[in-house]
Structures are given as structure tokens and as C-alpha cells.
XYZ file of C-alpha atoms in Angstrom:
597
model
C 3.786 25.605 7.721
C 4.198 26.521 11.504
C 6.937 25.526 13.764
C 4.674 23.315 15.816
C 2.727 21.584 13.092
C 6.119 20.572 11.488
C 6.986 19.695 15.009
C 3.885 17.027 14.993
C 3.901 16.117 11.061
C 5.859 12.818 10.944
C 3.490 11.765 14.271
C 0.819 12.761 11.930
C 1.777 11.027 8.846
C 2.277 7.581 10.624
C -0.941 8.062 11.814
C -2.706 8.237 9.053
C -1.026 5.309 7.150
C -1.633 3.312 10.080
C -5.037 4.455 9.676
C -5.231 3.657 6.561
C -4.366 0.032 6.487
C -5.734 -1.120 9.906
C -8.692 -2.645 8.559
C -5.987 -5.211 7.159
C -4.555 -6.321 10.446
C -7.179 -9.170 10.752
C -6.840 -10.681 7.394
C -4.994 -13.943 6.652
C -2.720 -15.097 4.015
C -3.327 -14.373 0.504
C -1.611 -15.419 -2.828
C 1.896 -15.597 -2.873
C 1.962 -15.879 1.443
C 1.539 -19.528 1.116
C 4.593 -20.169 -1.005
C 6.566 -17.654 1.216
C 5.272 -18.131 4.256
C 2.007 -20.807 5.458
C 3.511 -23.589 3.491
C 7.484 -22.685 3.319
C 8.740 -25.370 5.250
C 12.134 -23.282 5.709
C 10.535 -20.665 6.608
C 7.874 -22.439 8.967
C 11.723 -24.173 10.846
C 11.540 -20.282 12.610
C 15.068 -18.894 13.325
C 16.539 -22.411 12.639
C 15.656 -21.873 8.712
C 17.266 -18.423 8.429
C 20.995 -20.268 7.466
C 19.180 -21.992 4.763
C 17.229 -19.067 3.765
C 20.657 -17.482 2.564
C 21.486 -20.163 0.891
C 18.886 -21.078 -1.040
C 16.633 -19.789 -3.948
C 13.581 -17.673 -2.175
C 10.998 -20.575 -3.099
C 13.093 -23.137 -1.826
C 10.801 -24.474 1.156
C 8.175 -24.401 -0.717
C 9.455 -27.276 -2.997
C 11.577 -25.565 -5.761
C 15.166 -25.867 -5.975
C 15.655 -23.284 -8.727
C 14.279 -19.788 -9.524
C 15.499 -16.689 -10.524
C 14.953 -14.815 -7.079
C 17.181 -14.671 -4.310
C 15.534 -13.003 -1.337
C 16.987 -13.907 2.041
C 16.362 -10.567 3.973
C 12.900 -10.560 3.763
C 12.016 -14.477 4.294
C 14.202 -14.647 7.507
C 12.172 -11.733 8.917
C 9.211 -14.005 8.070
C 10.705 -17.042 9.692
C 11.171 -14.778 12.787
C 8.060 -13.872 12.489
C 6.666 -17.400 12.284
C 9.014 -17.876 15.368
C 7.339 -15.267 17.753
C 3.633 -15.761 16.535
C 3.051 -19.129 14.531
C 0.599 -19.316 12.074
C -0.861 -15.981 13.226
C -0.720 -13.528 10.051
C -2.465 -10.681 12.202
C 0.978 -9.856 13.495
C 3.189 -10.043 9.979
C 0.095 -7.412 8.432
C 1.212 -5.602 11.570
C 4.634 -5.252 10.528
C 3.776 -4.282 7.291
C 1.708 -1.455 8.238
C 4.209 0.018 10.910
C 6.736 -0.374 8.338
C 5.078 1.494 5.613
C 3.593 4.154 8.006
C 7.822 4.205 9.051
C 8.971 4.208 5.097
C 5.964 7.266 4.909
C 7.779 9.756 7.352
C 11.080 8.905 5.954
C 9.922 9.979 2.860
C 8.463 13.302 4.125
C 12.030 13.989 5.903
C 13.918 13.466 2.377
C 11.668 15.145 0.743
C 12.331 17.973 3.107
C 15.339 18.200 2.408
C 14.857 18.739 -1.668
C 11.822 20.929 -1.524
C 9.923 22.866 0.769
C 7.640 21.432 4.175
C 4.235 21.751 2.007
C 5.522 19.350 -1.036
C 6.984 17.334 1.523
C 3.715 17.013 3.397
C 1.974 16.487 0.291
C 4.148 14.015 -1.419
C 4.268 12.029 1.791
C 0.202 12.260 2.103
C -0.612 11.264 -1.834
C 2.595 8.352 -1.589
C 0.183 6.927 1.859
C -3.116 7.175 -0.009
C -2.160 6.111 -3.282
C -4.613 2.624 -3.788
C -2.164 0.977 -6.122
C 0.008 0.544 -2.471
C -2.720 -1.785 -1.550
C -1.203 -4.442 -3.028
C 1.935 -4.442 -1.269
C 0.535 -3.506 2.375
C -2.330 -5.593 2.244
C -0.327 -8.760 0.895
C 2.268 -9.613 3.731
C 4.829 -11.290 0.670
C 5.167 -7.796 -0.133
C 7.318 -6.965 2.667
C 10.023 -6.816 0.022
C 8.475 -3.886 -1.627
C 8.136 -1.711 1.855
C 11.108 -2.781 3.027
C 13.323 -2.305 -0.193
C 11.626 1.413 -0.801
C 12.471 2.310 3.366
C 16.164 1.056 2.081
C 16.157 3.348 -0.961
C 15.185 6.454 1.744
C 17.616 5.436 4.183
C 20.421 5.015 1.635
C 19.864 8.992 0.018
C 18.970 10.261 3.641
C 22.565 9.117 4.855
C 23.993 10.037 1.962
C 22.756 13.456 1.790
C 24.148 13.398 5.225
C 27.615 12.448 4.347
C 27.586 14.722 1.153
C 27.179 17.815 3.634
C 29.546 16.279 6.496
C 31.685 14.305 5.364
C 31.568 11.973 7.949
C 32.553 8.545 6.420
C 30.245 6.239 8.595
C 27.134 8.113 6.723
C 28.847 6.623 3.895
C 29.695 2.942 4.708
C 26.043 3.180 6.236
C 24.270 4.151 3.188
C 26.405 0.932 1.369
C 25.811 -1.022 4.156
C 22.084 -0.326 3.400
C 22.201 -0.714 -0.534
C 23.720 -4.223 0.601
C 21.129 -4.717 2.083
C 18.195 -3.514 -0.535
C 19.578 -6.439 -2.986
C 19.036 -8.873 -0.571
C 15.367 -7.550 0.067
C 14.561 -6.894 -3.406
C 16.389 -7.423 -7.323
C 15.576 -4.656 -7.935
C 16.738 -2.408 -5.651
C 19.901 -2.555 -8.300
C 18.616 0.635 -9.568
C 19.001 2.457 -6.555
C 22.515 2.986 -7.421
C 21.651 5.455 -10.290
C 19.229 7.066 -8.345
C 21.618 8.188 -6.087
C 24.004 10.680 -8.390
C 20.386 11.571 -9.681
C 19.627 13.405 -6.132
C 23.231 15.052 -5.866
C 22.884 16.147 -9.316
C 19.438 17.359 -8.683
C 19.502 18.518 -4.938
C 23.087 19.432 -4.588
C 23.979 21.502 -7.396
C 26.725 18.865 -8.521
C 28.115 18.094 -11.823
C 26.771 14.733 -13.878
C 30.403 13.877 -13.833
C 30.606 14.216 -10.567
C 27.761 12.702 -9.422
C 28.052 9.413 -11.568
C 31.931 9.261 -9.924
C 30.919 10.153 -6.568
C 28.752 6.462 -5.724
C 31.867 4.395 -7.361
C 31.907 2.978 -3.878
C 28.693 1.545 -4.434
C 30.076 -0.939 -7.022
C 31.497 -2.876 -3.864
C 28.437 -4.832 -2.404
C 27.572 -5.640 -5.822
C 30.609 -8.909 -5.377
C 29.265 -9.953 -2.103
C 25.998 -10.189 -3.499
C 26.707 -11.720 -6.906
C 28.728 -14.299 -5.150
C 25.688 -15.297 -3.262
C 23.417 -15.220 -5.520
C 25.365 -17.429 -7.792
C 25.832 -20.049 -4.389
C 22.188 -19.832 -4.173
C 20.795 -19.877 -7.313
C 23.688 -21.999 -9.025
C 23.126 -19.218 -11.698
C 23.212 -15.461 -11.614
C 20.161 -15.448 -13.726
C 17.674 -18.095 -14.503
C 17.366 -20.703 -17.039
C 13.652 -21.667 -16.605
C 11.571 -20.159 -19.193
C 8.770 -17.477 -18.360
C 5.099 -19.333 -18.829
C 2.890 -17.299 -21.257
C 0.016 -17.352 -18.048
C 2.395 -15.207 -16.676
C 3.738 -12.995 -19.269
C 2.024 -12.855 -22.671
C 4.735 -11.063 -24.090
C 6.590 -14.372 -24.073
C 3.856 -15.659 -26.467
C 4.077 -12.600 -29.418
C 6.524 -14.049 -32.308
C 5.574 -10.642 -34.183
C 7.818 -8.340 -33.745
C 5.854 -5.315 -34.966
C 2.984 -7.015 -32.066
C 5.241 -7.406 -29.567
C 6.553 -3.538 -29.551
C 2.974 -2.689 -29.551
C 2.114 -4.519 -26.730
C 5.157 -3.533 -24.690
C 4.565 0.266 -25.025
C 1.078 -0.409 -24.365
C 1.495 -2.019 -21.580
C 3.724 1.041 -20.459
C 0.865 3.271 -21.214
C -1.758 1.011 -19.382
C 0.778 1.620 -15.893
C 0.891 5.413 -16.396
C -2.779 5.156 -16.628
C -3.374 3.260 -13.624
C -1.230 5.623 -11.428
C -2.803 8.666 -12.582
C -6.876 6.737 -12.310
C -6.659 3.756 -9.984
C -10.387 2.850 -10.818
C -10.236 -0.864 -11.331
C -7.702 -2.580 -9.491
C -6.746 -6.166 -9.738
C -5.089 -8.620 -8.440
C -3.751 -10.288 -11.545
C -4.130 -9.033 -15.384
C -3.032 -12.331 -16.963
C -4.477 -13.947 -20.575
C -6.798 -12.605 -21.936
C -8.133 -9.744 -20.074
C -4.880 -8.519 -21.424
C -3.761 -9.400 -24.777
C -1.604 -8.516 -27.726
C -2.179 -5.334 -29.783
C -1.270 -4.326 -33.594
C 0.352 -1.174 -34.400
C -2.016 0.410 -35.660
C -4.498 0.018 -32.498
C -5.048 3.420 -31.250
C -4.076 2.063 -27.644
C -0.398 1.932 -29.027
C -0.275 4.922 -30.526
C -1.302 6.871 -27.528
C 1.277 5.262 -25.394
C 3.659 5.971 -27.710
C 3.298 9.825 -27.761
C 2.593 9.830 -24.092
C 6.285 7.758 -23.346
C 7.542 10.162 -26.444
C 6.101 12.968 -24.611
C 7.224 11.958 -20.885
C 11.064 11.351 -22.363
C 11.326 15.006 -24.039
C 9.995 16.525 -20.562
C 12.209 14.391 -18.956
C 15.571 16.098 -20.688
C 14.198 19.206 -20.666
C 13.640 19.230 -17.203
C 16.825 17.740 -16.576
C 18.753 20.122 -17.747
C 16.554 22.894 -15.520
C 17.216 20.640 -12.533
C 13.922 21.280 -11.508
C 11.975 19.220 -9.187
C 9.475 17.620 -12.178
C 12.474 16.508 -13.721
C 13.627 14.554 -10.660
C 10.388 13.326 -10.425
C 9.996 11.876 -14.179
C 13.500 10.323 -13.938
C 12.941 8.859 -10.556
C 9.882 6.936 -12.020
C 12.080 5.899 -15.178
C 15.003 4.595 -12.743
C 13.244 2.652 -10.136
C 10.802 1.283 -12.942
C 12.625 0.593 -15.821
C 13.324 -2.908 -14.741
C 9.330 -3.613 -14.844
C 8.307 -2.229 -17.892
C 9.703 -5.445 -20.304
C 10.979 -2.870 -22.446
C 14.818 -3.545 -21.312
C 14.411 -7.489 -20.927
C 11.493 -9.850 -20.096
C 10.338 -10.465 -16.537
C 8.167 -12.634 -14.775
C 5.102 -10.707 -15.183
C 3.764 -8.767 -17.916
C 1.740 -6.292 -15.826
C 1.558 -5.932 -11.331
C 0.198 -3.199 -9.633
C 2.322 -3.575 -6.846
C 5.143 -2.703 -9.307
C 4.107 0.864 -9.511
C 5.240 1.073 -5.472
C 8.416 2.820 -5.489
C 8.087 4.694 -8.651
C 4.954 6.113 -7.553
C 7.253 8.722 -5.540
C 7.717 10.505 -8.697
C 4.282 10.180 -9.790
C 3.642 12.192 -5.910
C 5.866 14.349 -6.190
C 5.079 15.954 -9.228
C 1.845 16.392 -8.149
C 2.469 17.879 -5.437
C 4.927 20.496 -7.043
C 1.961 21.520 -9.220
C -0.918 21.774 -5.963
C 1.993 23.390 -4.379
C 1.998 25.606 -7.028
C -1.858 26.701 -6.737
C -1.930 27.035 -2.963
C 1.105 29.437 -3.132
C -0.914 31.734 -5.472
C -4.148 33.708 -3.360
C -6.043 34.100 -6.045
C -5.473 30.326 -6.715
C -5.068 29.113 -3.377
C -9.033 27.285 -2.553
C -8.695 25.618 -6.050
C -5.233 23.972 -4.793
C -6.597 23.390 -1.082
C -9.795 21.892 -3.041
C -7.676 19.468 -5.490
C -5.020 18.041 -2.755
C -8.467 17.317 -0.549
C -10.484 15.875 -3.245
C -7.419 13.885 -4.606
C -6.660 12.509 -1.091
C -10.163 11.807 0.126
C -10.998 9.663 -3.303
C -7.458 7.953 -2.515
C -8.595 6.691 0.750
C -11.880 5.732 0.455
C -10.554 3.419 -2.490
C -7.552 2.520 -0.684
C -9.996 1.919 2.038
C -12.419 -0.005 0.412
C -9.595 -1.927 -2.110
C -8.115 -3.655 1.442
C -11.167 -5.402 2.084
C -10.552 -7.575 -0.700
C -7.529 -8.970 0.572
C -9.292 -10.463 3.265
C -8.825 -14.046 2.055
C -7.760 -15.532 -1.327
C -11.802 -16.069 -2.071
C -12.592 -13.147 -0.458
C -10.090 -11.609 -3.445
C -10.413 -13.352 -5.875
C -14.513 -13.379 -5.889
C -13.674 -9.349 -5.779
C -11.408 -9.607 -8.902
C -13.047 -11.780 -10.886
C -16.128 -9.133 -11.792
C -12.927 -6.876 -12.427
C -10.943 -8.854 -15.234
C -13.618 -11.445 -16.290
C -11.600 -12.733 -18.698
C -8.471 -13.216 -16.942
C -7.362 -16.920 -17.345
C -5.636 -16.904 -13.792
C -8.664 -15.197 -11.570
C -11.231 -18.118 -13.129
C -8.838 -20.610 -12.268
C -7.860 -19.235 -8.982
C -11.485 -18.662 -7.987
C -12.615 -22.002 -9.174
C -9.830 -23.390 -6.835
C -10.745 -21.550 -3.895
C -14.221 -22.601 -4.341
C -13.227 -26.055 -4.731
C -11.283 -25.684 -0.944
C -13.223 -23.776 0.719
C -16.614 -24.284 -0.115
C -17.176 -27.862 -1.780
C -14.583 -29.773 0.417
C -15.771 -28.011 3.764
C -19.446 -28.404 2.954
C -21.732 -29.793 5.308
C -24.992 -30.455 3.477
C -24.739 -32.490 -0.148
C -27.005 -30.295 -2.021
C -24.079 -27.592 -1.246
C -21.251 -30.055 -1.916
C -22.933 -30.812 -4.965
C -23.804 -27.161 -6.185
C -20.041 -25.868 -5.611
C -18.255 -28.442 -7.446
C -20.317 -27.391 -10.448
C -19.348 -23.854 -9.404
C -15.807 -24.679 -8.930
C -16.197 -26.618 -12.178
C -17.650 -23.992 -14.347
C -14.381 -21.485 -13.535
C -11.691 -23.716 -13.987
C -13.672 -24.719 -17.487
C -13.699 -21.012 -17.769
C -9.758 -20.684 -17.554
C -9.027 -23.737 -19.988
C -11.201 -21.761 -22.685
C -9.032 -18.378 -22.285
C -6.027 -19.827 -21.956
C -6.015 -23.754 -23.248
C -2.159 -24.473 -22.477
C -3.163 -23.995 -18.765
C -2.093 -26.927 -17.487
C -2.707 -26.345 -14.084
C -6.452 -25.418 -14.845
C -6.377 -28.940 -16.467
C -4.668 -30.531 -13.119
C -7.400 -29.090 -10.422
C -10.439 -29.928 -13.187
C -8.963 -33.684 -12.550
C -8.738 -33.413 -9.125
C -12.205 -31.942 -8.767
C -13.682 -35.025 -10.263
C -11.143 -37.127 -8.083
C -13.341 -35.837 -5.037
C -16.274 -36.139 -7.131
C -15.320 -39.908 -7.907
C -15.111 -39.929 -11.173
C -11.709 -41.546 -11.429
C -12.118 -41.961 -15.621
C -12.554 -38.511 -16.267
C -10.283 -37.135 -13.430
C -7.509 -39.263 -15.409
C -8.826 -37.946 -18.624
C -7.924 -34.206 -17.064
C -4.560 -35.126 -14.964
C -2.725 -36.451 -18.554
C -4.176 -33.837 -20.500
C -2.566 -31.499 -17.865
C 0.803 -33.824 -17.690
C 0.232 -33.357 -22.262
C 0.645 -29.839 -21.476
C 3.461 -29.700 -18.977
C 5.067 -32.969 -18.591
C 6.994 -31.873 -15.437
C 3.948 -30.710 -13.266
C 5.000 -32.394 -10.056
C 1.291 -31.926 -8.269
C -0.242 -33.257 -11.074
C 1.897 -36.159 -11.231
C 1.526 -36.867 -7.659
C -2.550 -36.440 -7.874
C -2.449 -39.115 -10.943
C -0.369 -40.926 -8.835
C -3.311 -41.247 -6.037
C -5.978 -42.201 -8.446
C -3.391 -45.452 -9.836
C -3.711 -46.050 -5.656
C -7.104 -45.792 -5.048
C -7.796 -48.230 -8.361
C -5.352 -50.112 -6.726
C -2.341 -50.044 -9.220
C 0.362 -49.577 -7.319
C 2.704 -50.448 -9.718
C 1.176 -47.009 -12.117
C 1.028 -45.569 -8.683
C 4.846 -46.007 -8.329
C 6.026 -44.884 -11.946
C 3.533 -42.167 -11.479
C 5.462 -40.529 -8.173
C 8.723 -41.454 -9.501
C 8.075 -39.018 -12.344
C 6.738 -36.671 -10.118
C 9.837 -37.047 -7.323
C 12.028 -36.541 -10.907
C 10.329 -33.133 -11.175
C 10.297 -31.991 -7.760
C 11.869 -33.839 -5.137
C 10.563 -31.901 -2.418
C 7.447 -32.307 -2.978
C 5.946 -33.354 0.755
C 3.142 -35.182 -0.416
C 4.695 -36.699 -3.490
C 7.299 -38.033 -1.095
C 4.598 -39.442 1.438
C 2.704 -40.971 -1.249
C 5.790 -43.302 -2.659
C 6.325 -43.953 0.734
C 2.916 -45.623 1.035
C 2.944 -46.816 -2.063
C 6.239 -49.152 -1.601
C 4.772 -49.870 1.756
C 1.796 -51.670 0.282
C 4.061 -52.859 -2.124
C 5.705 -54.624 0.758
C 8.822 -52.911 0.228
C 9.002 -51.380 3.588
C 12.673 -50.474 3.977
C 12.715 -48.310 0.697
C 9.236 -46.500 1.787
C 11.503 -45.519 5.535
C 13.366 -42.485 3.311
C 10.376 -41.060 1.381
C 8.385 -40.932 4.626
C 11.389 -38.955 6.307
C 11.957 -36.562 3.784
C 8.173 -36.086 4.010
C 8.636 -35.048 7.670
C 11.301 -33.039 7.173
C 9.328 -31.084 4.387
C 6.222 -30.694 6.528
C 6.900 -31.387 10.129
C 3.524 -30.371 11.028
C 1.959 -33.372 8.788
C 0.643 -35.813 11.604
C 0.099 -39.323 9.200
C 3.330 -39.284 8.526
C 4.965 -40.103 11.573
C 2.171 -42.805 11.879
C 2.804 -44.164 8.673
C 6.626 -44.057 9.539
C 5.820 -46.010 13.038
C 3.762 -48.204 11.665
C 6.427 -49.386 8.584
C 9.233 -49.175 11.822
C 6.822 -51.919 13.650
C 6.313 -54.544 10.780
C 9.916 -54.459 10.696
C 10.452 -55.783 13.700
C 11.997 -52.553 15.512
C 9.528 -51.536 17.992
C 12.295 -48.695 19.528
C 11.756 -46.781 16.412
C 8.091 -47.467 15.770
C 7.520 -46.560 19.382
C 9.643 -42.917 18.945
C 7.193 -41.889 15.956
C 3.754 -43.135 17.497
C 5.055 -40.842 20.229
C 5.315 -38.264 18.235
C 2.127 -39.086 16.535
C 0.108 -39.122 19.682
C 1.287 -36.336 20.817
C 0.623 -33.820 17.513
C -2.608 -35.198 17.070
């Protein structure tokens, strides 16, 4: 590679990954961005939140008070987001896509530093192509993912710098950083073993001496524990993992369940080497438990069997495939559910980090051809081919994250039978379509629509009690009180704590005018989540008509304090303030009633 290309290369790189991802910058908030971010009360408080932020559980504002995440880093850049630019997602995709274009030249300057400028340029171009990224720049929650991986860089980059000056703020940088990463990500605990990895790779230094080397690393790990176990109450969490979300939680074979783990393995290797069909979700049943002797297992088997041998072989050689194969086995081994069960039992976003290794072994083999003259168009003609079919799907995969219908309509003709993409699609439909619809015929035709997917979900997966929950409240809208009921306590049968269920039963005791159900019915769903905004609101009109108007004044505040931006609250609050004879009060929250209105 020439002087002045080099020269222009990390110009060129950001470029492209801006590139890439621009036809992103105009979407708005998808899946897990409405927990985090649109309806995160904390983080929707702006710069005010941020104290709470690191104090709390990363769900926190949107109603939970337990979990087992503990994110503060990447929620307070959210709230100062929200701060600067409201309710206006175009500039948080922004951020994403600078940061990964950022995280992209990083990359090609570490990678510089272990191999030569044309792996470099070619790790750094497959890593910004790849379309399993989509996920993670195309979702704005996934900050956590970009921001942890630019972390990981930063961390090895200063410490390769220390390691060759010995300057000791490289050092306390690079923990400073690591700090850091756990607060962005939980995982980002692995980084500490990839560390020795590079300096026994890269800098011809003993295991030994690499493991003891990054003792110093150890140190954040108090800080963080400590608050993690302030925020959390726990270090790790109690609540058990749902089967919707795992369906490894659901195999009591053990012979299955081994299976299905290595399987599962087998099905990410695939999808990294062929991103063909990409998803959004790969819950019950368009993923499912397999026997041992399905062919499936066996092939994943060998292939992990396989990997592991080349792995040690290649370790011992110090050669640039193995840092490659044991990079992916660090940075993903807390994913796979072989070590311990997570939250998920397959996410493409997942793959985002370890995909480095997946790049850079490539790229040490098209290196390989292009080196060679005889060889040389072949390599030239892979590395184009490869990139251009990366593109176009990564291209064409961000158009789906347009909108939560938008993806989910995508999806659904993806993973038919996933349990979570009928229910989330007959939800959307149910929002966006039936509710908004001007003309009857329409109202009429996507409730049935709606109707027929959440149905859909319920047959896959008949624990869903959520799928039950939104089936009640689509015949709530439709009026039919008796069977919405029917739905809401099958739901509540299912999952007796569902606090949005228990609120939404709550409304139909109201509207039948049994405010007495009506109150027992948001008590138990206050019990399950007290801050739950609407649950709150709802007692507080329920006690109201009740005529007990002093004990409604609380459940009306906390209301506004869990959605500020609620408007009939502060009426509601007014109005309880007046009929008790203290028109100061009731005159301070018509104010602020008229004036958000």
C-alpha cells in the first residue's frame, strides 16, 4: 500500500461506514429504544436523571426496579441526548453511526499494528460491511455494543502503547477505559483475557507473562462490583429467564438440552460466515429443541470440535488465525449458553465484537491470494465480491429498521413461526393501524389482522401471557368487555404478576363501573410494579370516584413523576385539589395543564 493511500485510509474507512448506515439516520425508535429511551422516564429527566441512572438497574425508568443489567454509561449518554434533541431519534442514529465509523478506524490502526496495512484495510472493510452489524447500528439501544467494542480497541491500543513505552498513564488509561467498558456493557468482562491474548500473540511474550502482566486490571473490577451490588441489590439476578426468551430454559433433557446448545453454537458460526436471512428475533418455535441424533447437532459438534483443535494448534504457532479463533471464543463465550444461561437463546447483534475474528481471518487468507501473482485477480475478485454482497445486504437489511412495523412486517416472512414476531406484529398493527384508522371498514379489517397474529403467537407458544394480555385489550377497543376479560385472566392464569395486564383488567372493572374490582385489580397490579405510570393514574381515578379524594392525591403524583409529559394527570390532580376545597393547589396544576396541552 502507498504512503499516501495509507495517509487517506482511516478518512476512507469512516467514509464508507458512514456510508453505509446513512440511510438509517431518519428512522425512529425500534424495539428495545422505548424501554431505554422514548418511554424511560429517567432517562426522558435529561441530565437531571444521569445520578439516578448510576444508581439504578438499566430498566429502572421504564418501571422495573430489578434486573440483572446495570448499564449507566450508555443510558446517561441517552439522557444527554434526550437533553440536546428531545424526542428526535435522527440525532441518537447519528451518534451511532459516527461512533461505529470511529470504532472502524480504530480497528484498522490496531490491526496495523499486529499485521500488515492490507489485512488491516481488509479486516477494517469486511468488520464495516458485515450485515449482522445491522442490528446494533441500526437499533440506537445498541449503543452499548459500539461503544463497549471502541472500549475494547482503545484499551489494547493504549496498552500496546505502554507495553513498548512504558509510560504509566498508557496504563492507568487503558484501566481507566476497561472501567469504563463494564459500565457500558457486562460483558466487556472478557476483555480482560483478551488483553494477555494480544501480548502473547503480538509481542512475542510468555503465557506466564502475559496472564501476570494485566493483574492491574483486577482493580476496577471492586468499584464496579460495589455498584452493581448498590444498584441491583444483587450482583446477579434472581428473576428467572422466560422460556419466550430462551428456550433452553424450557429443555429438562439433558441429552436435548446439549444438543440444542451446540446447535445453537453452530447456527451463529453459520450466520457469520452466510448472513442470508436475518432477523430480528429467533424466539419459540422458529427455533426449537433438537435430539442428539439430529444431524444439525452433529455437525456443530465437529465444526466447534474442529474450530477448538485449530484453535491450539494455532496457538502454539502464534499465528494470526489463531488470534483470530481465540478472539471470537473470548469475547463470545459469554453468549453462547454453553458456560451459563443468559437472557436470550440466540441475537444477531451478539456476533458484534466477535465478528473481528471472524474478519480477520478472512482477511489473512485474501491476503494470502493477492500476495501471490499468479493468484492475485482471484484474491482482488473474492475481497470485492465478499464486500459488495456485504453492503448491498447491509444496505438493504437497514431499511427494515425503519419502524417497529416497518421491522417486524420485514421479519415476520423471515421466522414465520416465531412466537414473538406474530405477537409483536399483531401489536404494532393493533397501534398503528386499527387505533389510528380513519375509515371503519379499515378499523374493522385491522383488528382482525391484529387479531389473527396475536392468535398466531398463543398457538406457538401458549404460556405467552402477554399475547393473551394484548388479545384482551384488542377486544377492550373492540368493546367486547366479556371476552376481553376472558383474555386479561387467562393472561393474569399465566403470569399472575403481569402489571399491564392487571392494570388493563383494572380499566374494564371501571368502565362496567366496578370500582371496587377496579381497585383490587390496580392494587395487585401497583403490588407488581409500582411504577407503573398508568397503573398509578388509574387508582388515582379510581379512589377519586370512589370519593376518596385525599388517598387518590399520591397515586396521581407518582403518576407525574413517572411520566411528566402525561397532560390528564395534572388535570385530574387539579381537579381532586379543587373538590377539596384548596383552590391554590388546584389552580398550580390546571396551570400546568393549560399550558402542556
Amino acid at each position: 500500500m502507498s504512503s499516501s493511500l495509507k495517509k487517506y485510509t482511516p478518512y476512507l474507512l469512516f467514509t464508507f461506514a458512514v456510508l453505509l448506515y446513512l440511510n438509517t439516520i431518519n428512522h425512529g425508535y425500534v424495539l428495545d429504544d422505548f424501554s431505554v429511551i422514548k418511554e424511560n422516564f429517567v432517562v426522558k429527566s435529561g441530565t437531571e436523571g444521569i445520578s439516578t441512572i448510576f444508581k439504578t438497574p438499566y430498566r429502572y425508568g421504564y418501571g422495573f426496579q430489578t434486573g440483572s443489567l446495570f448499564r449507566p454509561i450508555p443510558l446517561s449518554i441517552f439522557a444527554l441526548e434526550w437533553q440536546l434533541f428531545p424526542d428526535q431519534p435522527w440525532f441518537a442514529h447519528l451518534i451511532n453511526i459516527l461512533l461505529y465509523g470511529f470504532a472502524t478506524v480504530v480497528l484498522y490502526q490496531l490491526v496495523s499494528k499486529w499485521a500488515n496495512a492490507a489485512i488491516a484495510l481488509i479486516t477494517a472493510l469486511l468488520f464495516i460491511a458485515h450485515p449482522l452489524h445491522t442490528e446494533v447500528v441500526a437499533n440506537i439501544k445498541s449503543l452499548d455494543e459500539i461503544l463497549s467494542f471502541l472500549l475494547l480497541l482503545l484499551i489494547l491500543k493504549f496498552y500496546h502503547s505502554y507495553h513498548h513505552s512504558k509510560d504509566k498513564k498508557q496504563l492507568w488509561l487503558a484501566i481507566a477505559l476497561f472501567f469504563a467498558a463494564m459500565l457500558t456493557k457486562e460483558s466487556s468482562i472478557t476483555f480482560i483475557a483478551v488483553i494477555p491474548t494480544t501480548l502473547y500473540f503480538f509481542e512475542n511474550v510468555s503465557l506466564k507473562k502475559a496472564l501476570s502482566s494485566v493483574s492491574l486490571f483486577l482493580i476496577p473490577l471492586i468499584p464496579y462490583f460495589i455498584m452493581r451490588q448498590n444498584a441491583l441489590g444483587a450482583l446477579t439476578s434472581n428473576s428467572p429467564v422466560a422460556a419466550i426468551d430462551n428456550l433452553l430454559v424450557g429443555i429438562n433433557d439433558v441429552s436435548e438440552l446439549i444438543a440444542t446448545k451446540f446447535y445453537l453454537v453452530g447456527l451463529y458460526l453459520y450466520k457469520l460466515v452466510l448472513p442470508l436471512n436475518l432477523s430480528s428475533d429467533y424466539s419459540i418455535q422458529h427455533l426449537s429443541a433438537i435430539k442428539v441424533s439430529n444431524p444439525l447437532f452433529l455437525i456443530s459438534l465437529v465444526v466447534v470440535i474442529l474450530l477448538i483443535i485449530l484453535t491450539v494448534k494455532q496457538f502454539k504457532k502464534r499465528s494470526l488465525i489463531g488470534f483470530g479463533l481465540l478472539f471470537f471464543a473470548i469475547t463470545f463465550s459469554i453468549s453462547t449458553n454453553l458456560l451459563f444461561t443468559i437472557g436470550t437463546h440466540f441475537g444477531e447483534r451478539l456476533l458484534f465484537i466477535p465478528s473481528v475474528g471472524f474478519c480477520l481471518i478472512i482477511a489473512y487468507f485474501i491476503n494470502k491470494l493477492i500476495s501471490s501473482n499468479k493468484l492475485k485477480p482471484i484474491g482482488i475478485t473474492i475481497c470485492v465480491g465478499i464486500l459488495l454482497a456485504y453492503s448491498g445486504k447491509t444496505i438493504s437489511r437497514n431499511q427494515a429498521w425503519e419502524s417497529d412495523l416497518v421491522l417486524y412486517s420485514t421479519d415476520i416472512k423471515t421466522v414465520p413461526n416465531s412466537a414473538r414476531i406474530n405477537y409483536s406484529l399483531g401489536l404494532e398493527i393493533m397501534k398503528e393501524k386499527a387505533v389510528k384508522a380513519v375509515n371503519e371498514t379499515d378499523r374493522v379489517n385491522y383488528f382482525v389482522e391484529s387479531e389473527g397474529y396475536l392468535k398466531r403467537a398463543t398457538e406457538i407458544y401458549p404460556a405467552y401471557s402477554d399475547a393473551f394480555g394484548n388479545l384482551g385489550l384488542l377486544k377492550y377497543r373492540t368493546k367486547d368487555f366479556a371476552t376481553a376479560e376472558r383474555y386479561y385472566l387467562k393472561a393474569i392464569e399465566l403470569n399472575p404478576k403481569n402489571a399491564i395486564v392487571l392494570s388493563n383488567l383494572g380499566a374494564i372493572y371501571f368502565e362496567m363501573k366496578q370500582y371496587e374490582a377496579a381497585r383490587n385489580t390496580y392494587s395487585r397490579a401497583l403490588a407488581a410494579n409500582p411504577n407503573m405510570a398508568d397503573a398509578n393514574a388509574n387508582m388515582g381515578a379510581t379512589l377519586a370516584t370512589l370519593g376518596q379524594l385525599q388517598g387518590s392525591i399520591p397515586y396521581f403524583t407518582k403518576a407525574i413523576e413517572l411520566n411528566p409529559t402525561n397532560v390528564q394527570n395534572y388535570y385530574f390532580l387539579g381537579i381532586t385539589y379543587q373538590n377539596l376545597g384548596n383552590p391554590a393547589k388546584a389552580k398550580e396544576y390546571m396551570d400546568l395543564y393549560n399550558g402542556m396541552k
